Amino acid sequence: MAEFSHVNERGEASMVDVSSKDATVREARAEGYVRMESDTLQAIIDGNHHKGDVFGVARIAGIQAAKQTSLLIPLCHPLMLSKVAVDFDIDQAGSRIRVHALCKLTGQTGVEMEALTAVSVATLTLFDMCKAVDPGMVIEGIRVLEKKGGKTGHWEA
């Protein structure tokens, strides 16, 4: 098993020094789900939700969150993201929405945390916008699907 990278020789939390790493193209994809009542999902699909464009607001929230990851996660490096995309897939049979994020850059460290943060905040925004009519929604399954680039290369769930 690999050692934890965010702990120094004294066992203290430490930001990883990436200065000697080569800058490479790095990409990460993540996903998460919001399960809800079928009526709530249908109102979103039909564009009849009383708060307006639920997907538009959640998309912008996810993109903004990816850009702010280093302010939220203490040991993350601030990154110059070149691409952030947040998309939604409707699963009517499962009465849920899949949130998918892609983050990309050319740099010295990966973008998994940015993709996870984008998904997390987008799902939270969906919950926030719908909680008045459906407080029993469940956010679930947030995970990294794939990462590319860097020393470890390509990894896929």
PDB file of C-alpha atoms in Angstrom, residues 2-156:
ATOM      1  CA  ALA A   2       1.272   3.468  -0.864  1.00  0.00           C
ATOM      2  CA  GLU A   3       2.006   5.910   1.932  1.00  0.00           C
ATOM      3  CA  PHE A   4      -0.221   8.878   2.617  1.00  0.00           C
ATOM      4  CA  SER A   5       1.181  11.836   0.698  1.00  0.00           C
ATOM      5  CA  HIS A   6      -0.194  14.625   2.913  1.00  0.00           C
ATOM      6  CA  VAL A   7       1.738  13.662   6.046  1.00  0.00           C
ATOM      7  CA  ASN A   8       5.317  14.754   6.707  1.00  0.00           C
ATOM      8  CA  GLU A   9       8.064  12.694   8.405  1.00  0.00           C
ATOM      9  CA  ARG A  10       6.775  13.842  11.836  1.00  0.00           C
ATOM     10  CA  GLY A  11       3.232  12.650  11.086  1.00  0.00           C
ATOM     11  CA  GLU A  12       1.887  16.191  10.637  1.00  0.00           C
ATOM     12  CA  ALA A  13      -0.461  17.356   7.917  1.00  0.00           C
ATOM     13  CA  SER A  14       1.553  18.847   5.068  1.00  0.00           C
ATOM     14  CA  MET A  15       0.895  20.177   1.582  1.00  0.00           C
ATOM     15  CA  VAL A  16       2.676  17.996  -0.978  1.00  0.00           C
ATOM     16  CA  ASP A  17       5.590  19.655  -2.786  1.00  0.00           C
ATOM     17  CA  VAL A  18       4.875  19.242  -6.501  1.00  0.00           C
ATOM     18  CA  SER A  19       7.545  21.657  -7.730  1.00  0.00           C
ATOM     19  CA  SER A  20       9.755  18.889  -9.159  1.00  0.00           C
ATOM     20  CA  LYS A  21       6.923  17.201 -11.057  1.00  0.00           C
ATOM     21  CA  ASP A  22       6.550  17.649 -14.798  1.00  0.00           C
ATOM     22  CA  ALA A  23       3.552  19.623 -16.006  1.00  0.00           C
ATOM     23  CA  THR A  24       1.345  17.217 -17.932  1.00  0.00           C
ATOM     24  CA  VAL A  25      -2.238  17.253 -19.172  1.00  0.00           C
ATOM     25  CA  ARG A  26      -4.398  15.948 -16.357  1.00  0.00           C
ATOM     26  CA  GLU A  27      -8.077  15.125 -16.377  1.00  0.00           C
ATOM     27  CA  ALA A  28     -10.573  13.701 -13.911  1.00  0.00           C
ATOM     28  CA  ARG A  29     -14.220  12.679 -14.135  1.00  0.00           C
ATOM     29  CA  ALA A  30     -16.557  12.193 -11.179  1.00  0.00           C
ATOM     30  CA  GLU A  31     -20.229  11.441 -10.639  1.00  0.00           C
ATOM     31  CA  GLY A  32     -22.935  11.562  -8.002  1.00  0.00           C
ATOM     32  CA  TYR A  33     -26.701  11.127  -7.797  1.00  0.00           C
ATOM     33  CA  VAL A  34     -29.695  12.884  -6.284  1.00  0.00           C
ATOM     34  CA  ARG A  35     -32.626  10.539  -5.719  1.00  0.00           C
ATOM     35  CA  MET A  36     -36.027  12.224  -5.372  1.00  0.00           C
ATOM     36  CA  GLU A  37     -39.774  11.813  -5.643  1.00  0.00           C
ATOM     37  CA  SER A  38     -40.959  11.204  -9.211  1.00  0.00           C
ATOM     38  CA  ASP A  39     -43.136  14.359  -9.100  1.00  0.00           C
ATOM     39  CA  THR A  40     -40.088  16.458  -8.192  1.00  0.00           C
ATOM     40  CA  LEU A  41     -38.078  14.960 -11.031  1.00  0.00           C
ATOM     41  CA  GLN A  42     -40.917  15.539 -13.483  1.00  0.00           C
ATOM     42  CA  ALA A  43     -41.242  19.211 -12.461  1.00  0.00           C
ATOM     43  CA  ILE A  44     -37.514  19.681 -13.135  1.00  0.00           C
ATOM     44  CA  ILE A  45     -37.750  17.901 -16.509  1.00  0.00           C
ATOM     45  CA  ASP A  46     -40.796  19.953 -17.529  1.00  0.00           C
ATOM     46  CA  GLY A  47     -39.166  23.223 -16.453  1.00  0.00           C
ATOM     47  CA  ASN A  48     -42.061  23.847 -14.054  1.00  0.00           C
ATOM     48  CA  HIS A  49     -39.998  24.094 -10.886  1.00  0.00           C
ATOM     49  CA  HIS A  50     -40.941  27.220  -8.940  1.00  0.00           C
ATOM     50  CA  LYS A  51     -37.261  28.207  -8.529  1.00  0.00           C
ATOM     51  CA  GLY A  52     -36.605  28.262 -12.271  1.00  0.00           C
ATOM     52  CA  ASP A  53     -33.733  26.650 -14.177  1.00  0.00           C
ATOM     53  CA  VAL A  54     -32.595  24.045 -11.658  1.00  0.00           C
ATOM     54  CA  PHE A  55     -29.977  22.522 -13.979  1.00  0.00           C
ATOM     55  CA  GLY A  56     -28.547  25.894 -14.998  1.00  0.00           C
ATOM     56  CA  VAL A  57     -28.072  27.007 -11.405  1.00  0.00           C
ATOM     57  CA  ALA A  58     -26.588  23.649 -10.322  1.00  0.00           C
ATOM     58  CA  ARG A  59     -24.210  23.647 -13.322  1.00  0.00           C
ATOM     59  CA  ILE A  60     -22.843  27.100 -12.475  1.00  0.00           C
ATOM     60  CA  ALA A  61     -22.563  26.136  -8.785  1.00  0.00           C
ATOM     61  CA  GLY A  62     -20.536  23.047  -9.689  1.00  0.00           C
ATOM     62  CA  ILE A  63     -18.206  24.974 -11.984  1.00  0.00           C
ATOM     63  CA  GLN A  64     -17.669  27.681  -9.351  1.00  0.00           C
ATOM     64  CA  ALA A  65     -17.009  25.031  -6.702  1.00  0.00           C
ATOM     65  CA  ALA A  66     -14.322  23.324  -8.802  1.00  0.00           C
ATOM     66  CA  LYS A  67     -12.568  26.689  -9.110  1.00  0.00           C
ATOM     67  CA  GLN A  68     -12.691  27.151  -5.313  1.00  0.00           C
ATOM     68  CA  THR A  69     -11.566  23.671  -4.240  1.00  0.00           C
ATOM     69  CA  SER A  70      -8.266  24.787  -2.688  1.00  0.00           C
ATOM     70  CA  LEU A  71     -10.192  27.162  -0.406  1.00  0.00           C
ATOM     71  CA  LEU A  72     -12.458  24.329   0.779  1.00  0.00           C
ATOM     72  CA  ILE A  73     -10.047  21.379   1.074  1.00  0.00           C
ATOM     73  CA  PRO A  74      -7.122  22.460   3.280  1.00  0.00           C
ATOM     74  CA  LEU A  75      -4.168  20.740   1.579  1.00  0.00           C
ATOM     75  CA  CYS A  76      -5.270  21.064  -2.062  1.00  0.00           C
ATOM     76  CA  HIS A  77      -3.152  23.138  -4.387  1.00  0.00           C
ATOM     77  CA  PRO A  78      -4.752  26.136  -6.104  1.00  0.00           C
ATOM     78  CA  LEU A  79      -5.021  25.125  -9.757  1.00  0.00           C
ATOM     79  CA  MET A  80      -5.397  26.891 -13.083  1.00  0.00           C
ATOM     80  CA  LEU A  81      -8.189  24.793 -14.515  1.00  0.00           C
ATOM     81  CA  SER A  82      -8.475  24.870 -18.294  1.00  0.00           C
ATOM     82  CA  LYS A  83     -11.828  23.064 -18.448  1.00  0.00           C
ATOM     83  CA  VAL A  84     -14.707  22.374 -16.075  1.00  0.00           C
ATOM     84  CA  ALA A  85     -17.913  20.798 -17.341  1.00  0.00           C
ATOM     85  CA  VAL A  86     -20.915  19.756 -15.261  1.00  0.00           C
ATOM     86  CA  ASP A  87     -23.677  17.751 -16.925  1.00  0.00           C
ATOM     87  CA  PHE A  88     -26.851  15.958 -15.879  1.00  0.00           C
ATOM     88  CA  ASP A  89     -28.457  12.684 -16.929  1.00  0.00           C
ATOM     89  CA  ILE A  90     -32.035  11.907 -15.974  1.00  0.00           C
ATOM     90  CA  ASP A  91     -32.810   8.398 -14.745  1.00  0.00           C
ATOM     91  CA  GLN A  92     -36.615   8.363 -14.652  1.00  0.00           C
ATOM     92  CA  ALA A  93     -36.810   4.666 -13.781  1.00  0.00           C
ATOM     93  CA  GLY A  94     -34.621   5.268 -10.711  1.00  0.00           C
ATOM     94  CA  SER A  95     -36.221   8.670 -10.006  1.00  0.00           C
ATOM     95  CA  ARG A  96     -32.822  10.325  -9.816  1.00  0.00           C
ATOM     96  CA  ILE A  97     -30.469  12.718 -11.514  1.00  0.00           C
ATOM     97  CA  ARG A  98     -26.873  11.776 -12.267  1.00  0.00           C
ATOM     98  CA  VAL A  99     -24.420  14.660 -11.975  1.00  0.00           C
ATOM     99  CA  HIS A 100     -21.217  14.252 -13.966  1.00  0.00           C
ATOM    100  CA  ALA A 101     -18.177  16.544 -13.819  1.00  0.00           C
ATOM    101  CA  LEU A 102     -15.040  16.774 -15.919  1.00  0.00           C
ATOM    102  CA  CYS A 103     -12.028  18.847 -14.853  1.00  0.00           C
ATOM    103  CA  LYS A 104      -8.908  19.342 -16.926  1.00  0.00           C
ATOM    104  CA  LEU A 105      -5.625  21.273 -16.843  1.00  0.00           C
ATOM    105  CA  THR A 106      -1.963  21.174 -17.715  1.00  0.00           C
ATOM    106  CA  GLY A 107      -0.131  21.117 -14.420  1.00  0.00           C
ATOM    107  CA  GLN A 108       1.862  19.320 -11.755  1.00  0.00           C
ATOM    108  CA  THR A 109      -0.965  17.774  -9.754  1.00  0.00           C
ATOM    109  CA  GLY A 110      -4.227  15.984 -10.436  1.00  0.00           C
ATOM    110  CA  VAL A 111      -7.762  17.349 -10.558  1.00  0.00           C
ATOM    111  CA  GLU A 112      -9.726  14.577  -8.829  1.00  0.00           C
ATOM    112  CA  MET A 113     -10.640  16.802  -5.878  1.00  0.00           C
ATOM    113  CA  GLU A 114     -11.909  19.514  -8.217  1.00  0.00           C
ATOM    114  CA  ALA A 115     -14.144  17.029 -10.062  1.00  0.00           C
ATOM    115  CA  LEU A 116     -15.456  15.636  -6.753  1.00  0.00           C
ATOM    116  CA  THR A 117     -16.085  19.137  -5.419  1.00  0.00           C
ATOM    117  CA  ALA A 118     -17.950  20.119  -8.583  1.00  0.00           C
ATOM    118  CA  VAL A 119     -20.221  17.069  -8.262  1.00  0.00           C
ATOM    119  CA  SER A 120     -20.700  17.584  -4.528  1.00  0.00           C
ATOM    120  CA  VAL A 121     -21.767  21.208  -4.813  1.00  0.00           C
ATOM    121  CA  ALA A 122     -23.927  20.601  -7.889  1.00  0.00           C
ATOM    122  CA  THR A 123     -25.799  17.833  -6.050  1.00  0.00           C
ATOM    123  CA  LEU A 124     -26.133  20.038  -2.973  1.00  0.00           C
ATOM    124  CA  THR A 125     -27.531  22.805  -5.163  1.00  0.00           C
ATOM    125  CA  LEU A 126     -30.096  20.448  -6.682  1.00  0.00           C
ATOM    126  CA  PHE A 127     -31.076  19.472  -3.139  1.00  0.00           C
ATOM    127  CA  ASP A 128     -31.271  23.096  -2.010  1.00  0.00           C
ATOM    128  CA  MET A 129     -33.457  24.147  -4.908  1.00  0.00           C
ATOM    129  CA  CYS A 130     -35.905  21.261  -4.390  1.00  0.00           C
ATOM    130  CA  LYS A 131     -35.907  20.719  -0.621  1.00  0.00           C
ATOM    131  CA  ALA A 132     -39.084  22.738   0.001  1.00  0.00           C
ATOM    132  CA  VAL A 133     -41.133  20.285  -2.083  1.00  0.00           C
ATOM    133  CA  ASP A 134     -39.071  17.134  -1.458  1.00  0.00           C
ATOM    134  CA  PRO A 135     -37.090  17.175   1.814  1.00  0.00           C
ATOM    135  CA  GLY A 136     -36.484  13.412   1.630  1.00  0.00           C
ATOM    136  CA  MET A 137     -34.089  13.552  -1.328  1.00  0.00           C
ATOM    137  CA  VAL A 138     -30.907  11.511  -1.010  1.00  0.00           C
ATOM    138  CA  ILE A 139     -27.471  12.435  -2.332  1.00  0.00           C
ATOM    139  CA  GLU A 140     -25.472   9.288  -3.050  1.00  0.00           C
ATOM    140  CA  GLY A 141     -22.709   7.610  -4.994  1.00  0.00           C
ATOM    141  CA  ILE A 142     -20.227  10.481  -5.246  1.00  0.00           C
ATOM    142  CA  ARG A 143     -17.016   9.027  -6.634  1.00  0.00           C
ATOM    143  CA  VAL A 144     -14.136   9.466  -9.045  1.00  0.00           C
ATOM    144  CA  LEU A 145     -14.764   7.638 -12.306  1.00  0.00           C
ATOM    145  CA  GLU A 146     -11.492   8.259 -14.093  1.00  0.00           C
ATOM    146  CA  LYS A 147      -8.228  10.134 -13.915  1.00  0.00           C
ATOM    147  CA  LYS A 148      -5.639  10.683 -16.617  1.00  0.00           C
ATOM    148  CA  GLY A 149      -2.129  12.087 -16.623  1.00  0.00           C
ATOM    149  CA  GLY A 150       0.723  12.418 -14.196  1.00  0.00           C
ATOM    150  CA  LYS A 151       3.106   9.798 -12.882  1.00  0.00           C
ATOM    151  CA  THR A 152       0.390   7.194 -12.227  1.00  0.00           C
ATOM    152  CA  GLY A 153      -1.118   7.559 -15.691  1.00  0.00           C
ATOM    153  CA  HIS A 154      -4.634   6.409 -16.457  1.00  0.00           C
ATOM    154  CA  TRP A 155      -6.978   5.024 -13.800  1.00  0.00           C
ATOM    155  CA  GLU A 156     -10.618   4.077 -14.259  1.00  0.00           C
TER     156      GLU A 156
END
